[in-house]
C-alpha cells in the first residue's frame, strides 16, 4: 500500500516537471491575449458601434427635420398655386395678357440614393473559445490514441487482431509501458495512466491557447478594419448631414420667399381687379392705360420669379440643386426691387 502511494507521488512529481514549463507559457500566453489583443479588439468594436450609432441618430434627426420642412414647403406651395398664382393668371387672361408657364426639369426633393444611405451594421467578434475547446478535446483524444497506438507497436501487438476482450487485457501492459516515460526503469501502470492523461491535457491546453491566440490576432485585425470603415462611414454621414442642413435652410428661405410673393401678388391682384373694374375686360378695340400695362408687366415678372423657384428641383442626385439656389437668389432680387420702389 505504501509502495503504491510512493509511486503515485513519484508520478505526480514527474508530471509536474513535465507540465510546469508548458503551464506557465500557456497561462502567460492566454493572459497576454486577454489583456492585449482580445480586449483591444472588443474595445474597437464597441467604439465603432458607438460612433456609428451616434452619427446614425444624428442623421435620422436631420431627416425628420428636413421631412417636416419639406412637408411645410409642399403645403405652402400647393396653397399658393391654387389661390394666389392661379388668380393672377386668370386676371392676366382677362386683360388680354397671355401668361405661359415655363417648362422646367422634373421637380425633385429627395435626400439621396437609398443605397448610399444604408446603415453600417457591426457584428460582435467571436473569441474562438468554443471552437478552441472543441479542437482541444479532439487533439487531446488524438494524443491519447496516438500514445496507446505507439505503445502497442512497441509491445509488438498486432492491432488488427485485437478484440474487445483482448484489448481489455492490453490496458495494463500499455499503461505500464507508458509509465517508463517518466525515466524509471521499472514501469508502473499508475504512472502511465497519469502521464497519458496529463499528456492529453497538455496538448489540449496548448491547442486551446493557440486557437484563442490566433483568433484574437484575427479579431484585432478585423476590429481595426471595422473601425476604419466605421470612421469612413461616419465621415460620409457627416457630409450627408451637412447637405441635409443646406436643404433644410434652403427650404425655410423658400417658404419665407413664398410669403413675400404672396403679399406682392395679392397687391397686384387688387390692382388688376381695379383695372378690370375701371377699364373693362380685354377686346380687340380696347387699349389699356400705360400704368395698367406696367402693372401687368410687373405681375408677370413676379409670377415668373416665384414660379421658377417653386418648379425648379430643390435637389439633384440627393444634393441641393444649384439651379434652385439661383432661383431663390433671383426671387430675392425681385422682392428687393419691389421694396426699393416703395421705400426709396
CSV table of C-alpha atoms in Angstrom, one decimal:
chain,number,residue,atom,x,y,z
A,1,UNK,CA,0.0,0.0,0.0
A,2,UNK,CA,2.8,2.4,0.9
A,3,UNK,CA,4.6,1.4,-2.2
A,4,UNK,CA,1.7,2.3,-4.4
A,5,UNK,CA,1.4,5.7,-2.6
A,6,UNK,CA,5.1,6.4,-3.2
A,7,UNK,CA,4.7,5.5,-6.9
A,8,UNK,CA,1.8,7.9,-7.2
A,9,UNK,CA,3.8,10.7,-5.6
A,10,UNK,CA,6.7,10.0,-7.9
A,11,UNK,CA,4.3,10.1,-10.9
A,12,UNK,CA,2.9,13.4,-9.7
A,13,UNK,CA,6.4,14.8,-9.4
A,14,UNK,CA,7.2,13.6,-12.9
A,15,UNK,CA,4.0,15.1,-14.4
A,16,UNK,CA,4.6,18.4,-12.6
A,17,UNK,CA,8.1,18.6,-14.0
A,18,UNK,CA,6.7,18.0,-17.5
A,19,UNK,CA,3.7,20.4,-17.4
A,20,UNK,CA,5.0,23.2,-15.3
A,21,UNK,CA,7.0,25.0,-18.1
A,22,UNK,CA,4.2,24.5,-20.5
A,23,UNK,CA,1.6,25.5,-18.0
A,24,UNK,CA,3.4,28.8,-17.3
A,25,UNK,CA,3.8,29.5,-21.0
A,26,UNK,CA,0.2,28.8,-21.8
A,27,UNK,CA,-1.2,30.8,-18.9
A,28,UNK,CA,1.1,33.8,-19.8
A,29,UNK,CA,0.0,33.5,-23.4
A,30,UNK,CA,-3.7,33.4,-22.6
A,31,UNK,CA,-3.2,36.3,-20.1
A,32,UNK,CA,-1.5,38.4,-22.8
A,33,UNK,CA,-4.1,37.6,-25.3
A,34,UNK,CA,-6.9,38.6,-23.0
A,35,UNK,CA,-5.2,41.8,-21.9
A,36,UNK,CA,-3.9,43.0,-25.3
A,37,UNK,CA,-5.5,41.6,-28.5
A,38,UNK,CA,-8.9,40.3,-27.4
A,39,UNK,CA,-9.8,43.3,-25.2
A,40,UNK,CA,-8.4,45.8,-27.6
A,41,UNK,CA,-10.5,44.2,-30.4
A,42,UNK,CA,-13.6,44.3,-28.3
A,43,UNK,CA,-12.9,47.9,-27.3
A,44,UNK,CA,-12.5,48.9,-31.0
A,45,UNK,CA,-15.8,47.1,-31.9
A,46,UNK,CA,-17.6,48.9,-29.1
A,47,UNK,CA,-16.1,52.2,-30.1
A,48,UNK,CA,-17.1,51.6,-33.7
A,49,UNK,CA,-20.7,50.7,-32.6
A,50,UNK,CA,-20.9,53.9,-30.5
A,51,UNK,CA,-19.7,56.3,-33.2
A,52,UNK,CA,-21.9,54.7,-35.9
A,53,UNK,CA,-24.9,54.7,-33.6
A,54,UNK,CA,-24.4,58.3,-32.7
A,55,UNK,CA,-24.0,59.5,-36.3
A,56,UNK,CA,-27.0,57.4,-37.4
A,57,UNK,CA,-29.1,59.0,-34.7
A,58,UNK,CA,-28.0,62.5,-35.8
A,59,UNK,CA,-28.7,61.8,-39.4
A,60,UNK,CA,-32.1,60.4,-38.6
A,61,UNK,CA,-32.9,63.6,-36.6
A,62,UNK,CA,-31.8,65.6,-39.6
A,63,UNK,CA,-34.0,63.6,-41.9
A,64,UNK,CA,-37.0,64.1,-39.6
A,65,UNK,CA,-36.3,67.9,-39.5
A,66,UNK,CA,-35.9,68.1,-43.3
A,67,UNK,CA,-39.0,66.0,-43.9
A,68,UNK,CA,-41.1,68.3,-41.7
A,69,UNK,CA,-39.9,71.4,-43.5
A,70,UNK,CA,-40.4,69.7,-46.9
A,71,UNK,CA,-44.0,68.9,-46.0
A,72,UNK,CA,-44.5,72.5,-45.0
A,73,UNK,CA,-42.9,73.7,-48.3
A,74,UNK,CA,-45.2,71.4,-50.3
A,75,UNK,CA,-48.3,72.6,-48.4
A,76,UNK,CA,-47.3,76.2,-48.8
A,77,UNK,CA,-46.5,75.8,-52.5
A,78,UNK,CA,-49.9,74.0,-53.1
A,79,UNK,CA,-51.9,76.7,-51.4
A,80,UNK,CA,-50.0,79.5,-53.1
A,81,UNK,CA,-50.5,77.9,-56.6
A,82,UNK,CA,-54.2,77.1,-56.0
A,83,UNK,CA,-55.1,80.6,-54.8
A,84,UNK,CA,-52.7,83.5,-55.5
A,85,UNK,CA,-50.9,82.2,-58.6
A,86,UNK,CA,-54.0,80.8,-60.4
A,87,UNK,CA,-55.9,84.0,-59.5
A,88,UNK,CA,-53.1,86.2,-61.1
A,89,UNK,CA,-53.1,84.0,-64.2
A,90,UNK,CA,-56.8,84.3,-64.6
A,91,UNK,CA,-56.8,88.1,-64.2
A,92,UNK,CA,-54.0,88.5,-66.7
A,93,UNK,CA,-56.0,86.4,-69.2
A,94,UNK,CA,-59.0,88.7,-68.7
A,95,UNK,CA,-56.9,91.8,-69.6
A,96,UNK,CA,-55.5,90.0,-72.7
A,97,UNK,CA,-52.1,89.4,-71.2
A,98,UNK,CA,-51.2,85.8,-72.0
A,99,UNK,CA,-49.0,84.1,-69.4
A,100,UNK,CA,-47.5,80.7,-70.3
A,101,UNK,CA,-45.8,78.6,-67.7
A,102,UNK,CA,-42.2,77.7,-68.3
A,103,UNK,CA,-41.2,74.1,-68.8
A,104,UNK,CA,-38.7,73.1,-66.2
A,105,UNK,CA,-37.0,69.8,-65.4
A,106,UNK,CA,-38.9,67.3,-63.3
A,107,UNK,CA,-39.3,68.5,-59.7
A,108,UNK,CA,-37.2,66.6,-57.2
A,109,UNK,CA,-37.0,66.8,-53.4
A,110,UNK,CA,-35.1,63.8,-52.0
A,111,UNK,CA,-32.4,63.1,-49.5
A,112,UNK,CA,-30.1,61.0,-51.7
A,113,UNK,CA,-29.9,57.5,-53.1
A,114,UNK,CA,-31.3,54.9,-50.7
A,115,UNK,CA,-28.4,52.5,-51.4
A,116,UNK,CA,-25.9,55.2,-50.3
A,117,UNK,CA,-27.8,55.7,-47.1
A,118,UNK,CA,-27.8,52.0,-46.0
A,119,UNK,CA,-26.8,51.8,-42.4
A,120,UNK,CA,-23.5,50.3,-41.4
A,121,UNK,CA,-24.0,47.2,-39.2
A,122,UNK,CA,-21.3,45.8,-37.0
A,123,UNK,CA,-21.2,42.3,-35.8
A,124,UNK,CA,-19.8,41.2,-32.5
A,125,UNK,CA,-16.5,39.4,-32.6
A,126,UNK,CA,-16.1,35.8,-31.5
A,127,UNK,CA,-13.4,34.9,-29.0
A,128,UNK,CA,-12.8,31.4,-30.5
A,129,UNK,CA,-13.1,29.8,-27.1
A,130,UNK,CA,-15.8,27.4,-28.1
A,131,UNK,CA,-14.1,26.2,-31.3
A,132,UNK,CA,-10.8,26.1,-29.3
A,133,UNK,CA,-12.4,23.9,-26.7
A,134,UNK,CA,-13.7,21.5,-29.4
A,135,UNK,CA,-10.3,21.4,-31.1
A,136,UNK,CA,-8.6,20.9,-27.7
A,137,UNK,CA,-10.9,17.9,-26.9
A,138,UNK,CA,-10.2,16.4,-30.3
A,139,UNK,CA,-6.4,16.9,-30.2
A,140,UNK,CA,-6.3,15.6,-26.6
A,141,UNK,CA,-8.2,12.5,-27.6
A,142,UNK,CA,-5.9,12.0,-30.6
A,143,UNK,CA,-2.9,12.4,-28.4
A,144,UNK,CA,-4.2,9.7,-26.1
A,145,UNK,CA,-4.9,7.4,-29.0
A,146,UNK,CA,-1.5,8.1,-30.5
A,147,UNK,CA,0.3,7.2,-27.3
A,148,UNK,CA,-1.7,4.0,-27.0
A,149,UNK,CA,-1.0,3.1,-30.6
A,150,UNK,CA,2.7,3.8,-30.1
A,151,UNK,CA,2.7,1.7,-27.0
A,152,UNK,CA,1.0,-1.2,-28.8
A,153,UNK,CA,3.6,-1.1,-31.6
A,154,UNK,CA,6.4,-1.1,-29.1
A,155,UNK,CA,4.8,-4.1,-27.3
A,156,UNK,CA,4.7,-5.9,-30.7
A,157,UNK,CA,0.9,-6.2,-30.5
A,158,UNK,CA,-0.9,-6.6,-33.8
A,159,UNK,CA,-3.7,-4.1,-33.7
A,160,UNK,CA,-5.7,-5.9,-36.4
A,161,UNK,CA,-6.0,-8.9,-34.2
A,162,UNK,CA,-7.4,-7.0,-31.2
A,163,UNK,CA,-10.9,-7.7,-30.0
A,164,UNK,CA,-12.8,-6.0,-27.2
A,165,UNK,CA,-11.8,-8.8,-24.8
A,166,UNK,CA,-8.1,-8.9,-25.8
A,167,UNK,CA,-8.0,-5.1,-25.9
A,168,UNK,CA,-9.0,-5.0,-22.2
A,169,UNK,CA,-6.1,-7.4,-21.4
A,170,UNK,CA,-3.7,-4.9,-23.0
A,171,UNK,CA,-4.6,-2.0,-20.8
A,172,UNK,CA,-2.2,-2.8,-18.0
A,173,UNK,CA,0.8,-3.5,-20.3
A,174,UNK,CA,0.1,-0.3,-22.3
A,175,UNK,CA,-0.1,1.9,-19.1
A,176,UNK,CA,3.0,0.1,-17.7
A,177,UNK,CA,5.0,0.8,-20.8
A,178,UNK,CA,3.9,4.4,-20.9
A,179,UNK,CA,5.0,4.7,-17.3
A,180,UNK,CA,8.6,4.2,-18.4
A,181,UNK,CA,8.4,7.7,-20.0
A,182,UNK,CA,9.0,9.0,-16.5
A,183,UNK,CA,12.6,7.9,-16.7
A,184,UNK,CA,12.2,5.0,-14.3
A,185,UNK,CA,13.5,1.6,-15.4
A,186,UNK,CA,10.5,-0.2,-13.8
A,187,UNK,CA,7.3,0.9,-15.4
A,188,UNK,CA,4.1,1.4,-13.4
A,189,UNK,CA,0.6,1.5,-14.7
A,190,UNK,CA,-0.4,4.2,-12.3
A,191,UNK,CA,2.4,6.4,-13.5
A,192,UNK,CA,1.5,5.5,-17.1
A,193,UNK,CA,-2.2,6.4,-16.6
A,194,UNK,CA,-1.2,9.8,-15.1
A,195,UNK,CA,1.3,10.5,-17.9
A,196,UNK,CA,-1.3,9.5,-20.5
A,197,UNK,CA,-4.0,11.8,-19.0
A,198,UNK,CA,-1.7,14.8,-18.5
A,199,UNK,CA,-0.1,14.4,-21.9
A,200,UNK,CA,-3.5,14.6,-23.5
A,201,UNK,CA,-4.4,17.6,-21.2
A,202,UNK,CA,-1.2,19.4,-22.1
A,203,UNK,CA,-1.8,19.0,-25.8
A,204,UNK,CA,-5.4,20.1,-25.5
A,205,UNK,CA,-4.4,23.1,-23.4
A,206,UNK,CA,-1.7,24.1,-26.0
A,207,UNK,CA,-4.2,23.7,-28.9
A,208,UNK,CA,-6.7,25.8,-27.0
A,209,UNK,CA,-4.2,28.6,-26.3
A,210,UNK,CA,-3.0,28.6,-29.9
A,211,UNK,CA,-6.6,28.8,-31.2
A,212,UNK,CA,-7.5,31.6,-28.8
A,213,UNK,CA,-4.3,33.5,-29.7
A,214,UNK,CA,-4.8,33.2,-33.5
A,215,UNK,CA,-8.4,34.1,-33.2
A,216,UNK,CA,-7.5,37.1,-31.0
A,217,UNK,CA,-5.0,38.3,-33.6
A,218,UNK,CA,-7.6,37.9,-36.4
A,219,UNK,CA,-10.2,39.7,-34.3
A,220,UNK,CA,-7.8,42.6,-33.7
A,221,UNK,CA,-7.1,42.9,-37.4
A,222,UNK,CA,-10.9,42.7,-38.2
A,223,UNK,CA,-11.7,45.2,-35.4
A,224,UNK,CA,-9.2,47.6,-36.8
A,225,UNK,CA,-10.6,47.3,-40.3
A,226,UNK,CA,-14.1,47.7,-38.9
A,227,UNK,CA,-13.1,50.8,-37.0
A,228,UNK,CA,-11.5,52.3,-40.2
A,229,UNK,CA,-14.7,51.6,-42.2
A,230,UNK,CA,-16.9,52.9,-39.4
A,231,UNK,CA,-14.8,56.1,-39.4
A,232,UNK,CA,-15.2,56.4,-43.2
A,233,UNK,CA,-18.9,55.7,-42.8
A,234,UNK,CA,-19.2,58.5,-40.2
A,235,UNK,CA,-17.4,60.9,-42.4
A,236,UNK,CA,-19.8,60.2,-45.3
A,237,UNK,CA,-22.7,60.6,-43.0
A,238,UNK,CA,-21.4,63.9,-41.7
A,239,UNK,CA,-21.3,65.1,-45.3
A,240,UNK,CA,-24.8,63.8,-45.8
A,241,UNK,CA,-25.9,65.6,-42.6
A,242,UNK,CA,-24.3,68.8,-43.8
A,243,UNK,CA,-26.1,68.5,-47.1
A,244,UNK,CA,-29.4,68.0,-45.4
A,245,UNK,CA,-28.8,71.1,-43.3
A,246,UNK,CA,-28.3,73.0,-46.5
A,247,UNK,CA,-31.5,71.7,-47.9
A,248,UNK,CA,-33.3,72.5,-44.7
A,249,UNK,CA,-32.1,76.0,-44.7
A,250,UNK,CA,-32.9,76.5,-48.4
A,251,UNK,CA,-36.5,75.2,-47.9
A,252,UNK,CA,-37.1,77.6,-45.0
A,253,UNK,CA,-35.8,80.5,-47.0
A,254,UNK,CA,-38.0,79.4,-49.9
A,255,UNK,CA,-41.1,79.3,-47.7
A,256,UNK,CA,-40.3,82.8,-46.5
A,257,UNK,CA,-40.0,83.9,-50.1
A,258,UNK,CA,-43.4,82.4,-51.0
A,259,UNK,CA,-44.9,84.5,-48.2
A,260,UNK,CA,-43.2,87.6,-49.6
A,261,UNK,CA,-44.5,86.9,-53.1
A,262,UNK,CA,-47.9,86.1,-51.8
A,263,UNK,CA,-48.1,89.6,-50.3
A,264,UNK,CA,-46.7,91.2,-53.6
A,265,UNK,CA,-49.0,89.3,-55.9
A,266,UNK,CA,-52.1,89.9,-53.7
A,267,UNK,CA,-51.4,93.6,-54.1
A,268,UNK,CA,-51.1,93.0,-57.9
A,269,UNK,CA,-54.4,91.1,-57.8
A,270,UNK,CA,-56.1,94.1,-56.3
A,271,UNK,CA,-54.6,96.4,-58.9
A,272,UNK,CA,-55.7,94.1,-61.8
A,273,UNK,CA,-59.2,93.9,-60.4
A,274,UNK,CA,-59.2,97.7,-60.3
A,275,UNK,CA,-58.0,97.8,-64.0
A,276,UNK,CA,-60.8,95.4,-64.9
A,277,UNK,CA,-63.4,97.4,-63.0
A,278,UNK,CA,-62.3,100.8,-64.4
A,279,UNK,CA,-61.2,99.9,-67.9
A,280,UNK,CA,-63.1,96.6,-68.5
A,281,UNK,CA,-62.0,93.2,-69.9
A,282,UNK,CA,-59.8,93.0,-72.9
A,283,UNK,CA,-61.2,93.1,-76.5
A,284,UNK,CA,-59.6,93.9,-79.8
A,285,UNK,CA,-60.6,97.6,-79.7
A,286,UNK,CA,-59.5,98.2,-76.1
A,287,UNK,CA,-56.2,99.9,-75.3
A,288,UNK,CA,-55.2,99.9,-71.6
A,289,UNK,CA,-53.6,102.8,-69.9
A,290,UNK,CA,-49.7,102.7,-69.7
A,291,UNK,CA,-49.9,102.5,-65.9
A,292,UNK,CA,-52.2,99.4,-66.3
A,293,UNK,CA,-49.8,97.8,-68.8
A,294,UNK,CA,-46.9,98.4,-66.3
A,295,UNK,CA,-48.9,96.6,-63.6
A,296,UNK,CA,-49.3,93.7,-66.0
A,297,UNK,CA,-45.6,93.5,-66.8
A,298,UNK,CA,-44.7,93.7,-63.1
A,299,UNK,CA,-47.2,90.9,-62.3
A,300,UNK,CA,-45.7,88.7,-65.0
A,301,UNK,CA,-42.2,89.3,-63.8
A,302,UNK,CA,-43.1,88.5,-60.2
A,303,UNK,CA,-45.0,85.4,-61.3
A,304,UNK,CA,-42.1,84.1,-63.3
A,305,UNK,CA,-39.6,84.6,-60.5
A,306,UNK,CA,-41.7,82.7,-57.9
A,307,UNK,CA,-42.7,80.0,-60.5
A,308,UNK,CA,-39.1,79.4,-61.2
A,309,UNK,CA,-38.4,78.9,-57.5
A,310,UNK,CA,-41.4,76.6,-57.0
A,311,UNK,CA,-40.8,74.4,-60.0
A,312,UNK,CA,-37.0,74.1,-60.0
A,313,UNK,CA,-35.9,70.8,-58.5
A,314,UNK,CA,-34.7,71.5,-54.9
A,315,UNK,CA,-32.3,68.6,-55.0
A,316,UNK,CA,-30.3,66.8,-57.7
A,317,UNK,CA,-28.8,63.4,-57.0
A,318,UNK,CA,-29.6,63.8,-53.4
A,319,UNK,CA,-27.8,67.2,-53.0
A,320,UNK,CA,-29.0,70.8,-53.1
A,321,UNK,CA,-29.5,71.8,-56.7
A,322,UNK,CA,-27.5,74.9,-57.7
A,323,UNK,CA,-30.3,75.9,-60.1
A,324,UNK,CA,-32.7,76.1,-57.2
A,325,UNK,CA,-30.2,78.3,-55.3
A,326,UNK,CA,-30.0,80.6,-58.3
A,327,UNK,CA,-33.9,80.7,-58.5
A,328,UNK,CA,-34.0,81.7,-54.8
A,329,UNK,CA,-31.5,84.4,-55.4
A,330,UNK,CA,-33.4,85.8,-58.4
A,331,UNK,CA,-36.6,85.8,-56.3
A,332,UNK,CA,-34.9,87.7,-53.6
A,333,UNK,CA,-33.7,90.3,-56.1
A,334,UNK,CA,-37.3,90.8,-57.4
A,335,UNK,CA,-38.6,91.2,-53.9
A,336,UNK,CA,-35.7,93.7,-53.1
A,337,UNK,CA,-36.6,95.6,-56.2
A,338,UNK,CA,-40.2,95.8,-55.1
A,339,UNK,CA,-39.2,97.1,-51.7
A,340,UNK,CA,-36.8,99.6,-53.3
A,341,UNK,CA,-39.6,101.1,-55.5
A,342,UNK,CA,-41.7,101.6,-52.4
A,343,UNK,CA,-39.3,102.9,-49.8
A,344,UNK,CA,-36.6,104.7,-51.9
